[in-house]
Short mmCIF file of C-alpha atoms in Angstrom, two decimals:
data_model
loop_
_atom_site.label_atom_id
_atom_site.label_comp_id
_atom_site.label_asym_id
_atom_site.label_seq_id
_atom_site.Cartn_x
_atom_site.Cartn_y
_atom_site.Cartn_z
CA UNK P 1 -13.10 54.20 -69.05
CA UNK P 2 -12.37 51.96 -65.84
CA UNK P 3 -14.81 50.98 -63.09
CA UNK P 4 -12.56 52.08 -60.13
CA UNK P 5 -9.84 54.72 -59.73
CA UNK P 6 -7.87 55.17 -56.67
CA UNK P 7 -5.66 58.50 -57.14
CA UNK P 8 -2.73 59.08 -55.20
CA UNK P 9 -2.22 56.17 -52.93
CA UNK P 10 0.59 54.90 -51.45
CA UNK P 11 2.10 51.73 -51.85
CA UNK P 12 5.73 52.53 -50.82
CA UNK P 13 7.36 54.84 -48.68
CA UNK P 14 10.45 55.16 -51.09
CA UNK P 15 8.34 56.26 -53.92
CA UNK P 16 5.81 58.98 -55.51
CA UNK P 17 2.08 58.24 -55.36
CA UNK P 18 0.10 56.47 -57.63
CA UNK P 19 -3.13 56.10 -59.27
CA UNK P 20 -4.91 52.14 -58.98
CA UNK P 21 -7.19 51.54 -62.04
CA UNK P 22 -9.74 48.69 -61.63
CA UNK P 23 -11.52 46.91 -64.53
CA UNK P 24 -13.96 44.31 -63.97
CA UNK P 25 -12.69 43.41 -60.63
CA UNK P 26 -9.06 43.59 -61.63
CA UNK P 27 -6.53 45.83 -61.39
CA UNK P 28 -5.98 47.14 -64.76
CA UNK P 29 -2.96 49.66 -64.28
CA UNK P 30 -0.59 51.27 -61.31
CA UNK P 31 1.25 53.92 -62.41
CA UNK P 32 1.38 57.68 -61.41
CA UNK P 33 -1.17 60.27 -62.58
CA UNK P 34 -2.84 57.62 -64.97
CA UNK P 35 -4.89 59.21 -67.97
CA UNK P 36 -7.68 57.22 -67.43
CA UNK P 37 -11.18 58.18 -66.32
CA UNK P 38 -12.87 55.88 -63.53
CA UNK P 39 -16.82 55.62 -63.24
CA UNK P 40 -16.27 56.10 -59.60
CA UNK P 41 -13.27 57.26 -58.18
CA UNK P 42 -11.40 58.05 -54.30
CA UNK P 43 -8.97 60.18 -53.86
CA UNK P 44 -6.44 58.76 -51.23
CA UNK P 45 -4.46 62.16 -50.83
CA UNK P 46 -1.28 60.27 -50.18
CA UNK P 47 -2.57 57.53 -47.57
CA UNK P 48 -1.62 54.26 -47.36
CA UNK P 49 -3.29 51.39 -49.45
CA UNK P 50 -2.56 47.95 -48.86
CA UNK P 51 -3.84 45.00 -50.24
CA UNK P 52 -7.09 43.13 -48.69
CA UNK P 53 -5.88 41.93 -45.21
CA UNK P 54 -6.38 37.80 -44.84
CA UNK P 55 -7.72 35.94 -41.84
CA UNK P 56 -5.53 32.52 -42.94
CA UNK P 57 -6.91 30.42 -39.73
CA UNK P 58 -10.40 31.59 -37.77
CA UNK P 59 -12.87 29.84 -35.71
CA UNK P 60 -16.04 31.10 -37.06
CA UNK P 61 -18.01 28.40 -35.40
CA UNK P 62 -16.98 29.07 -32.05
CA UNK P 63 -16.79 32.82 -31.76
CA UNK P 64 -18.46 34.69 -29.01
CA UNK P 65 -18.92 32.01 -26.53
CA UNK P 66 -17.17 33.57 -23.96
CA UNK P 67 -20.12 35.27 -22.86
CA UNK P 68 -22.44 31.95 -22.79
CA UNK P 69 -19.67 30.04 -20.62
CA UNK P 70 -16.13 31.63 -19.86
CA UNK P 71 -12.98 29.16 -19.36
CA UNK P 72 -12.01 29.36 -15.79
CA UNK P 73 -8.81 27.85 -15.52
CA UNK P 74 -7.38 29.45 -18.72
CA UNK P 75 -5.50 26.71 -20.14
CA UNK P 76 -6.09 24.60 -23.47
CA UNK P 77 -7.87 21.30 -21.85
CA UNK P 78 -10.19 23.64 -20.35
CA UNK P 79 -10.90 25.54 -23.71
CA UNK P 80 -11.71 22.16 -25.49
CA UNK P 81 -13.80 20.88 -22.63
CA UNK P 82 -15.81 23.94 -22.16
CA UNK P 83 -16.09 24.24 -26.24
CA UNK P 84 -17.35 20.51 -26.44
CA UNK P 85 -20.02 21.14 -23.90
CA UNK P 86 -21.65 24.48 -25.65
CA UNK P 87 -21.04 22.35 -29.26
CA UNK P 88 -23.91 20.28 -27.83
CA UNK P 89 -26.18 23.42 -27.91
CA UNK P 90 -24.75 24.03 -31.52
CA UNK P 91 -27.37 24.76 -33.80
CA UNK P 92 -27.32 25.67 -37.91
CA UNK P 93 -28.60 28.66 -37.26
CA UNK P 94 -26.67 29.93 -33.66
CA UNK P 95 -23.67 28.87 -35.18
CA UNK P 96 -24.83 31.16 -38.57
CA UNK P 97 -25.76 34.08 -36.21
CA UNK P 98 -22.46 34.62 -34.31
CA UNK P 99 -19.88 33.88 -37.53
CA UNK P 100 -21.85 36.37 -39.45
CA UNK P 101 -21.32 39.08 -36.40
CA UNK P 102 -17.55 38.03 -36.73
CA UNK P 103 -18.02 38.42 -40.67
CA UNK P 104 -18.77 42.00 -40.55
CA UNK P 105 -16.18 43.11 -38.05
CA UNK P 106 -14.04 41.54 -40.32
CA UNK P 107 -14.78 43.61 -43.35
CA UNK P 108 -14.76 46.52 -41.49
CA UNK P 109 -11.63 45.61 -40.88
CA UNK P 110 -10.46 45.52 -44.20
CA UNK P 111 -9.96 41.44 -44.31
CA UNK P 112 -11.00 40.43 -47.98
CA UNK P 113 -10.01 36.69 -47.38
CA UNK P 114 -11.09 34.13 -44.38
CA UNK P 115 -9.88 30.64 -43.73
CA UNK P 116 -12.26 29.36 -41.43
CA UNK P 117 -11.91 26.42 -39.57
CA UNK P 118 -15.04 24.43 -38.41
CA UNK P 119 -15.52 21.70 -36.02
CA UNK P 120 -16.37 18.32 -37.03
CA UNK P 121 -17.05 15.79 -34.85
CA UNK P 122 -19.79 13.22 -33.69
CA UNK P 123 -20.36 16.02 -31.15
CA UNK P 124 -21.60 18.90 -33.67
CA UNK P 125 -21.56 16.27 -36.65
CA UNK P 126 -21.11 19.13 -39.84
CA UNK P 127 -23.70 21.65 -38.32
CA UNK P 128 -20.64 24.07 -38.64
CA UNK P 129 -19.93 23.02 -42.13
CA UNK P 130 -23.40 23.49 -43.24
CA UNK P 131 -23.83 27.22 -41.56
CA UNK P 132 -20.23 28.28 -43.36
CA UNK P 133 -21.19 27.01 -46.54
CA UNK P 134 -24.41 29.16 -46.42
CA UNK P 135 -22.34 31.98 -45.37
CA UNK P 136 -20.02 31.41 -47.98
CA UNK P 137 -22.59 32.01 -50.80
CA UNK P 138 -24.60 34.83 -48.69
CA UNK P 139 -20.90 36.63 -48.25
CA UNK P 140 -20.03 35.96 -51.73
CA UNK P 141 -18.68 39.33 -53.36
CA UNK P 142 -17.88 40.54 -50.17
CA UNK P 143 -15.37 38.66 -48.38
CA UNK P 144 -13.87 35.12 -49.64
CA UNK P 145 -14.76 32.24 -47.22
CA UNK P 146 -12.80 28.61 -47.38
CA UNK P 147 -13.45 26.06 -45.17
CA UNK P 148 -11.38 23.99 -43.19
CA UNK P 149 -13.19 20.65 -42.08
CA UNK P 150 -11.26 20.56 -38.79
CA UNK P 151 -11.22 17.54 -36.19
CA UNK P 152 -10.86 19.23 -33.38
CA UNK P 153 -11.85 16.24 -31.16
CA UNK P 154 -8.97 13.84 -32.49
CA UNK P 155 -9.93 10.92 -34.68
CA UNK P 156 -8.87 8.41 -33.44
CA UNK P 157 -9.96 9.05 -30.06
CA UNK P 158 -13.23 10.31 -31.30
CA UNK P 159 -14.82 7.63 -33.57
CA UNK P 160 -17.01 8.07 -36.91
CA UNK P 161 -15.01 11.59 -37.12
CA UNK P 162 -13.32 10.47 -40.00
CA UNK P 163 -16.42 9.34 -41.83
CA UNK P 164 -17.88 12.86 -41.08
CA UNK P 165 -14.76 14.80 -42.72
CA UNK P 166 -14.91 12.90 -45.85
CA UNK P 167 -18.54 14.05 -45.42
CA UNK P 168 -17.50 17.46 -45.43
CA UNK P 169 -15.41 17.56 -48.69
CA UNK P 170 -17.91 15.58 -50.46
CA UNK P 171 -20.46 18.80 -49.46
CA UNK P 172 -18.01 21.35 -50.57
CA UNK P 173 -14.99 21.90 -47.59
CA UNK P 174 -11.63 23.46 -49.84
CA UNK P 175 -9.03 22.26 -47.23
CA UNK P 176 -8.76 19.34 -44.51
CA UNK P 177 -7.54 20.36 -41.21
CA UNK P 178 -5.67 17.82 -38.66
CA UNK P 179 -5.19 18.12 -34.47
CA UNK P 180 -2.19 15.94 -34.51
CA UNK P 181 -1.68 16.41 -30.14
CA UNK P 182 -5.13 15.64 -29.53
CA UNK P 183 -4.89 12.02 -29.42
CA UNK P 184 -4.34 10.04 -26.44
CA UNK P 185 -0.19 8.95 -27.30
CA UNK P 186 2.24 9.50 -30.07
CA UNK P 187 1.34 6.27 -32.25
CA UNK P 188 -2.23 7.87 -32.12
CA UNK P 189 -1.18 11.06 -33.10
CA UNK P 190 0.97 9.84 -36.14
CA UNK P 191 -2.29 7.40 -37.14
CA UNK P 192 -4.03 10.65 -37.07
CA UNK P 193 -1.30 12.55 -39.40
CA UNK P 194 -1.45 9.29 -41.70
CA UNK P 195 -5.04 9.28 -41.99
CA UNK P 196 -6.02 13.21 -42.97
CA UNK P 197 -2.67 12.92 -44.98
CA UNK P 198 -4.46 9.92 -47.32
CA UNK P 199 -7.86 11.44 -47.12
CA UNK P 200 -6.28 14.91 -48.76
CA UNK P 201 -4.37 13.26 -51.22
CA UNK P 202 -7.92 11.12 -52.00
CA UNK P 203 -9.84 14.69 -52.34
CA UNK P 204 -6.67 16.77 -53.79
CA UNK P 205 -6.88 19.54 -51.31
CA UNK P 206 -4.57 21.39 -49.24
CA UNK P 207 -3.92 20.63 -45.01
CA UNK P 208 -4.01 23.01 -42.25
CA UNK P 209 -3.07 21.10 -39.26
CA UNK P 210 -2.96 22.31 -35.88
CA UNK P 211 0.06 21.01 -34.11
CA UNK P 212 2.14 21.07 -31.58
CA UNK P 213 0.79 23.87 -29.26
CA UNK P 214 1.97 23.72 -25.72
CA UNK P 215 4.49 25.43 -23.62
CA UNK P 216 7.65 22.84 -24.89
CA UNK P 217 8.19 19.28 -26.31
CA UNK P 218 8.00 17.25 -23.06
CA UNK P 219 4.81 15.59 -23.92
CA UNK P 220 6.23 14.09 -27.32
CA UNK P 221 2.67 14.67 -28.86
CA UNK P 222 3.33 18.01 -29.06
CA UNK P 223 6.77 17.44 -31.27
CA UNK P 224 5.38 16.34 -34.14
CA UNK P 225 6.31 18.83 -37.13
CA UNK P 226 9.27 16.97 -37.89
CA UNK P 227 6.90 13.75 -38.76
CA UNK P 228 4.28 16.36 -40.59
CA UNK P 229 7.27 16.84 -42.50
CA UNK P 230 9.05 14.06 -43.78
CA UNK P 231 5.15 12.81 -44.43
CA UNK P 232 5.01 15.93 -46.26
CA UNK P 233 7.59 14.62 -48.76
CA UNK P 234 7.12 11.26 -48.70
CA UNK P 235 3.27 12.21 -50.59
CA UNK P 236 4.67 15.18 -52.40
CA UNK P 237 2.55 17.51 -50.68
CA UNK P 238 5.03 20.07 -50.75
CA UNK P 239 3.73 23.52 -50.66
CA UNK P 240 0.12 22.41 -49.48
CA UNK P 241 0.17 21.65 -46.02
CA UNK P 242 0.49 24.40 -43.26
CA UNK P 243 0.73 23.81 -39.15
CA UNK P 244 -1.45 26.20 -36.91
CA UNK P 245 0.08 27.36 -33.33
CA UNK P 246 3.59 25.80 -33.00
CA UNK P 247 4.12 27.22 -30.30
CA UNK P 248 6.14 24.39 -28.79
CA UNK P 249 8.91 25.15 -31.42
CA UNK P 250 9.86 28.09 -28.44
CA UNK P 251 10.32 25.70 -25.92
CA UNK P 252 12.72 23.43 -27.51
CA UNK P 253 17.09 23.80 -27.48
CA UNK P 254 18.46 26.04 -30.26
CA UNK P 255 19.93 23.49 -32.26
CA UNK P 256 16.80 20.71 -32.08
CA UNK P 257 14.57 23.78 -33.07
CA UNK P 258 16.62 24.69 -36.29
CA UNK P 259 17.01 20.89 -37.49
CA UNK P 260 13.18 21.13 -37.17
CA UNK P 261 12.55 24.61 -38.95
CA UNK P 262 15.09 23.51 -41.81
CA UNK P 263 12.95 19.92 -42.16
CA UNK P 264 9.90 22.62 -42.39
CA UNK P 265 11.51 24.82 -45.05
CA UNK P 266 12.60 21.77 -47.01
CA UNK P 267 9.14 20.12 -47.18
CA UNK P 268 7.54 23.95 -47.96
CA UNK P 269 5.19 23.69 -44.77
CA UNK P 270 4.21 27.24 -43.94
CA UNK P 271 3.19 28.04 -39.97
CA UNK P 272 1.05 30.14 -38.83
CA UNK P 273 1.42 31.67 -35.31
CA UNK P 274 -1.82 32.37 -33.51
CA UNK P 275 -0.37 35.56 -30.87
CA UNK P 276 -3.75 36.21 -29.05
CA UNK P 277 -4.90 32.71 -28.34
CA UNK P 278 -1.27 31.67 -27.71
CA UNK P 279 0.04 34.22 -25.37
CA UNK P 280 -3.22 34.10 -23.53
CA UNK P 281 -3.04 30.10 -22.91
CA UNK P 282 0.41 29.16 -22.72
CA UNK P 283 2.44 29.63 -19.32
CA UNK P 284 -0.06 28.57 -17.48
CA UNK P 285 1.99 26.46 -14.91
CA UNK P 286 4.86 28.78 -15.09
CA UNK P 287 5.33 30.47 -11.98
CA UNK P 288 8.22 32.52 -12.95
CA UNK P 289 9.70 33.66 -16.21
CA UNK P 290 6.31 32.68 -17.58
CA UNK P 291 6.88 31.76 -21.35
CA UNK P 292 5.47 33.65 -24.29
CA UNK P 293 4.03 30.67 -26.22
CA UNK P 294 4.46 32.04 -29.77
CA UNK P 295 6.37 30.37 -32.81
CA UNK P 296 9.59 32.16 -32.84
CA UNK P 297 8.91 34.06 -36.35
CA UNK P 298 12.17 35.55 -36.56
CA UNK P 299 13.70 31.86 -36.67
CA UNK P 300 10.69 31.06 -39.17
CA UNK P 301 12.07 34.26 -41.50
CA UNK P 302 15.39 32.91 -41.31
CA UNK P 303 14.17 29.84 -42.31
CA UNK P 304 12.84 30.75 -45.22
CA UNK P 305 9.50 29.53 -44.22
CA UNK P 306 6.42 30.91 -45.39
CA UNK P 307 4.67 32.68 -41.99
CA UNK P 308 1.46 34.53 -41.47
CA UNK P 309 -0.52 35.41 -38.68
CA UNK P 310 -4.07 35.40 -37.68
CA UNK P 311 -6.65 36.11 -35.26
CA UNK P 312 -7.45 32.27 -34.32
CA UNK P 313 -10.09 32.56 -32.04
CA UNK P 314 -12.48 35.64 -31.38
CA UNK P 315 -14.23 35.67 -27.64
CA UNK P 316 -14.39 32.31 -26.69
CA UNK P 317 -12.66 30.10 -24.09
CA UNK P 318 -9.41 29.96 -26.38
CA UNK P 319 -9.46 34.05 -26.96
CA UNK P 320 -12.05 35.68 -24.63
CA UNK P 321 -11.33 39.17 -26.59
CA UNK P 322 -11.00 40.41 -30.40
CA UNK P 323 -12.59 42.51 -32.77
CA UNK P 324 -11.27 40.98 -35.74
CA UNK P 325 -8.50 43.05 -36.54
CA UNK P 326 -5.97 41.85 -38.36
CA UNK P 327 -3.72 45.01 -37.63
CA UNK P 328 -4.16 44.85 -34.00
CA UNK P 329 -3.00 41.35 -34.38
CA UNK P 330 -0.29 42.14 -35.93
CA UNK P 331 0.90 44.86 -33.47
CA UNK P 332 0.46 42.16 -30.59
CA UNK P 333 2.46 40.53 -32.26
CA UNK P 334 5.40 42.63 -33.12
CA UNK P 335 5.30 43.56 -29.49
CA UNK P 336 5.62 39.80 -28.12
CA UNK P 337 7.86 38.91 -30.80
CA UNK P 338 10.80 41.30 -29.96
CA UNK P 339 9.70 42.88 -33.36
CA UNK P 340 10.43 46.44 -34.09
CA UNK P 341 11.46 49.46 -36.97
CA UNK P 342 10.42 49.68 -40.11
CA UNK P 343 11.86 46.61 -41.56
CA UNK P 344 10.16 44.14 -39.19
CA UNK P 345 6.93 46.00 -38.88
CA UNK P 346 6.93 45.51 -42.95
CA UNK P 347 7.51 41.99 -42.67
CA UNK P 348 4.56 41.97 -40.40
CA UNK P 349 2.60 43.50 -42.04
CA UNK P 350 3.44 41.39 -45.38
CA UNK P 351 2.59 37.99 -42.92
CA UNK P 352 -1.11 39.56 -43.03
CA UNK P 353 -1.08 40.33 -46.78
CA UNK P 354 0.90 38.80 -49.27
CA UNK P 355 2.55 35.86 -46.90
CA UNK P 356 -1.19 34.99 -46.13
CA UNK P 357 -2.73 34.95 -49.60
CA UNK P 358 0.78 31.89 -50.25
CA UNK P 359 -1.02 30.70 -47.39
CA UNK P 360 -4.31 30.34 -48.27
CA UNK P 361 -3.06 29.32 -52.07
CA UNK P 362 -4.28 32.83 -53.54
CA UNK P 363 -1.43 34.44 -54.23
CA UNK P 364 -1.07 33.88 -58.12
CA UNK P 365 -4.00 36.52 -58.19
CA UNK P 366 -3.13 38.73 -55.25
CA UNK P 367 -1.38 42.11 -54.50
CA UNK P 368 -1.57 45.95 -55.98
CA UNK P 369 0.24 45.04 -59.52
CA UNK P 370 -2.10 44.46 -62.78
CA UNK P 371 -3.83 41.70 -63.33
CA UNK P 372 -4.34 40.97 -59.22
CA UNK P 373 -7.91 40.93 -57.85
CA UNK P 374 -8.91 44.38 -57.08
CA UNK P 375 -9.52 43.79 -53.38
CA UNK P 376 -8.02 46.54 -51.70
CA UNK P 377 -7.92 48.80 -48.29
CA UNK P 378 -7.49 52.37 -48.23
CA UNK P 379 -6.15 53.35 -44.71
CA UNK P 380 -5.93 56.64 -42.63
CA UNK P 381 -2.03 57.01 -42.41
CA UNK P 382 0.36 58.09 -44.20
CA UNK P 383 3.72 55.75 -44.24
CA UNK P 384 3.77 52.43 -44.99
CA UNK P 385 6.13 51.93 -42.17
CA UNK P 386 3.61 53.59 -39.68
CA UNK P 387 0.42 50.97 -40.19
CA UNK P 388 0.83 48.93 -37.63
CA UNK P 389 1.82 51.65 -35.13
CA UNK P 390 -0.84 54.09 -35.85
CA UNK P 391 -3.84 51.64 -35.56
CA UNK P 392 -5.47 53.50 -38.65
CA UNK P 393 -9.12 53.98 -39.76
CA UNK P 394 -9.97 51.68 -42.76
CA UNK P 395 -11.08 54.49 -44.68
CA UNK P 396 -12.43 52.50 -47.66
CA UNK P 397 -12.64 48.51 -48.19
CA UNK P 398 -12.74 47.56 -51.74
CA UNK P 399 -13.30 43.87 -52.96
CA UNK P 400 -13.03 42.38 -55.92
CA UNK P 401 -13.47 46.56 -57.23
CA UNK P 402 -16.71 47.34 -55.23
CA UNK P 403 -16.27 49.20 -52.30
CA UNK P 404 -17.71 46.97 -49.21
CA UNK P 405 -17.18 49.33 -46.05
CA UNK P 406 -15.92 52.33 -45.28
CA UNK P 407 -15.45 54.30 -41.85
CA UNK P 408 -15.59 58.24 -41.37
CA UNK P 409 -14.22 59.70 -38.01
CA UNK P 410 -14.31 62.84 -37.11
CA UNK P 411 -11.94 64.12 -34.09
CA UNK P 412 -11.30 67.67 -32.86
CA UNK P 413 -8.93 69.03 -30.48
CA UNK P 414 -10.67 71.95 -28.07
CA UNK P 415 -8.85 74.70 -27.02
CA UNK P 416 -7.88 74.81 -23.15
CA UNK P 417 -10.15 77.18 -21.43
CA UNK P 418 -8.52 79.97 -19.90
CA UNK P 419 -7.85 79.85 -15.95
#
């Protein structure tokens, strides 16, 4: 007797259907046609599951702000300066309110795992911190929540900041998170690399650093993965740090942006590309030929370096739309990206799944294979190859072998009534 079975799912397109058998919020067996009996059990009749879909860099803190104060000129300076004027209206409890909104969509959405990055600053001090660590415990069992104490402000350029993220991983933060271009001029910006680089290594926790997101590399602030990197190995943080946005990678000359991506590959820095929030704030000067403004991800596949994708921001000055939706996401971005056909649309879809949990440092645990965590979605379609295109119903959400949410739709064709 097992707690959970799912009969006849699929995994892969090349092969039969097969039954999922969860055991105290493991997966126990994955075989077809299992001989086991399940105290509840779903019959997927040949649709698709996938693994629990991860969020590996959200702004909980800031969601749905766009309807409080919208950002008028559409570019990044005026996201940050319309943010940092509603942060001073920040409260515990406003801040609790809208990420718990976000929460929910999310687990409708079949996303089992958030990374959540916080503002702290001597603006908001750690009222974001505190409201995410509640939310953490109240969404316990549900959806995992880490925390990213993120400067969004700069440090240097922002004083007592750094006194306020130690702060946070004394109080329970799991990763520390870096702005490296928002500092007033390159020595600045490396001071501010060196700095959340020692206070890591101080705490032993991994680094999420946004970083060089602009349209190109003229404002040398915005080129600085190749010093995240050779920083990267010079601590032997190899494997633990990962760079938000990169968008200026796209901007730079073929063979300057490959000597960059192999430095990245060498000191195991992963990047994730933020489509929404990028697309919508990059090009803003271009008149013509207005640039894309996403990480070029089949470079970063080439590369060899780890890549995921997430939703970033959720209706606020740096996204004013979202539901999220991890697979809409991940369409965007197949259809910015010059992605297409089954094997790219699987790589995408692996960049929200088992990319992600290397990501978020999960992935020793993760996956449909026994012994993984039995956090699963069951989704309306049929092919593998066909979830990002169809847009599917997430029929069933199950974490940790409980099932969370599930959605029933109901649609009918009429017949055409006669002339």
């Amino acid at each position: 007797m097992v707690d959970l079975v799912l009969r006849r799912a699929r995994i892969d397109d090349e092969a039969a259907p097969v039954d999922i058998a969860v055991r105290d919020g493991s997966i126990v067996a994955v075989a077809p046609a299992l001989n086991v009996t399940g105290l509840a059990e779903i019959d997927c009749a040949g649709r698709v599951v996938i693994p629990g879909l991860i969020e590996s860099h959200v702004h909980l803190d800031k969601a749905l702000l766009d309807a409080e104060r919208p950002n008028r000129d559409g570019t990044l300076a005026g996201a940050i300066s319309v943010t940092a004027e509603l942060k001073r209206g920040f409260t515990v409890e406003s801040i609790r309110d809208r990420a718990r909104r976000v929460l929910d969509m999310a687990i409708g959405n079949g996303t089992t795992v958030i990374r959540a990055h916080p503002d702290v600053d001597p603006i908001v001090g750690l009222r974001g911190v505190e409201a995410l660590l509640e939310l953490r415990e109240e969404y316990r069992g549900r959806i995992d929540l880490q925390l990213v104490a993120f400067p969004q402000e700069g440090i240097i350029q922002a004083p007592g900041t750094w006194e306020l993220l130690r702060e946070s991983l004394l109080r329970g933060a799991d990763v520390l998170g870096g702005c490296s271009y928002n500092e007033r001029d390159v020595a600045d910006c490396r001071r501010h690399i060196d700095l959340v680089f020692e206070l890591a290594a101080e705490f032993d926790v991994p680094l999420d650093i946004h970083a060089d997101f602009a349209d190109d590399a003229t404002d040398p602030r915005f080129a600085m993965a190749d010093y995240i990197a050779e920083v990267t190995e010079r601590t032997g943080r190899q494997g633990r740090v990962t760079l938000g946005h990169m968008t200026s990678l796209a901007g730079r000359d073929p063979a300057a942006r490959a000597a960059t991506l192999a430095r990245l590959a060498a000191a195991g820095i992963a990047v994730v590309p933020l489509p929404a929030t990028d697309m919508h704030l990059g090009g803003r000067a271009d008149t013509a030929n207005i640039r894309r403004g996403i990480a070029p991800v089949r470079e970063l596949w080439a590369a060899g370096i780890t890549t995921a994708f997430s939703s970033n921001n959720i209706r606020n000055a740096f996204t004013p739309y979202g539901n999220a939706d991890l697979l809409d996401i991940g369409l965007f971005l197949a259809q910015t990206c010059h992605l297409s056909g089954a094997q790219d649309l699987s790589r995408v879809l692996a960049m929200a799944t088992t990319e992600a949990a290397r990501v978020v440092g999960i992935a020793d645990h993760y996956g449909i294979r026994p012994g993984a965590r039995a956090d699963l979605v069951v989704l309306s379609t049929h092919r593998v190859a066909d979830v990002l295109l169809d847009r599917p119903d997430r029929c069933y959400v199950v974490k940790s072998g409980r099932v969370v949410a599930r959605t029933v739709r109901s649609r009918e064709l009429l017949p055409a009534v006669p002339a």
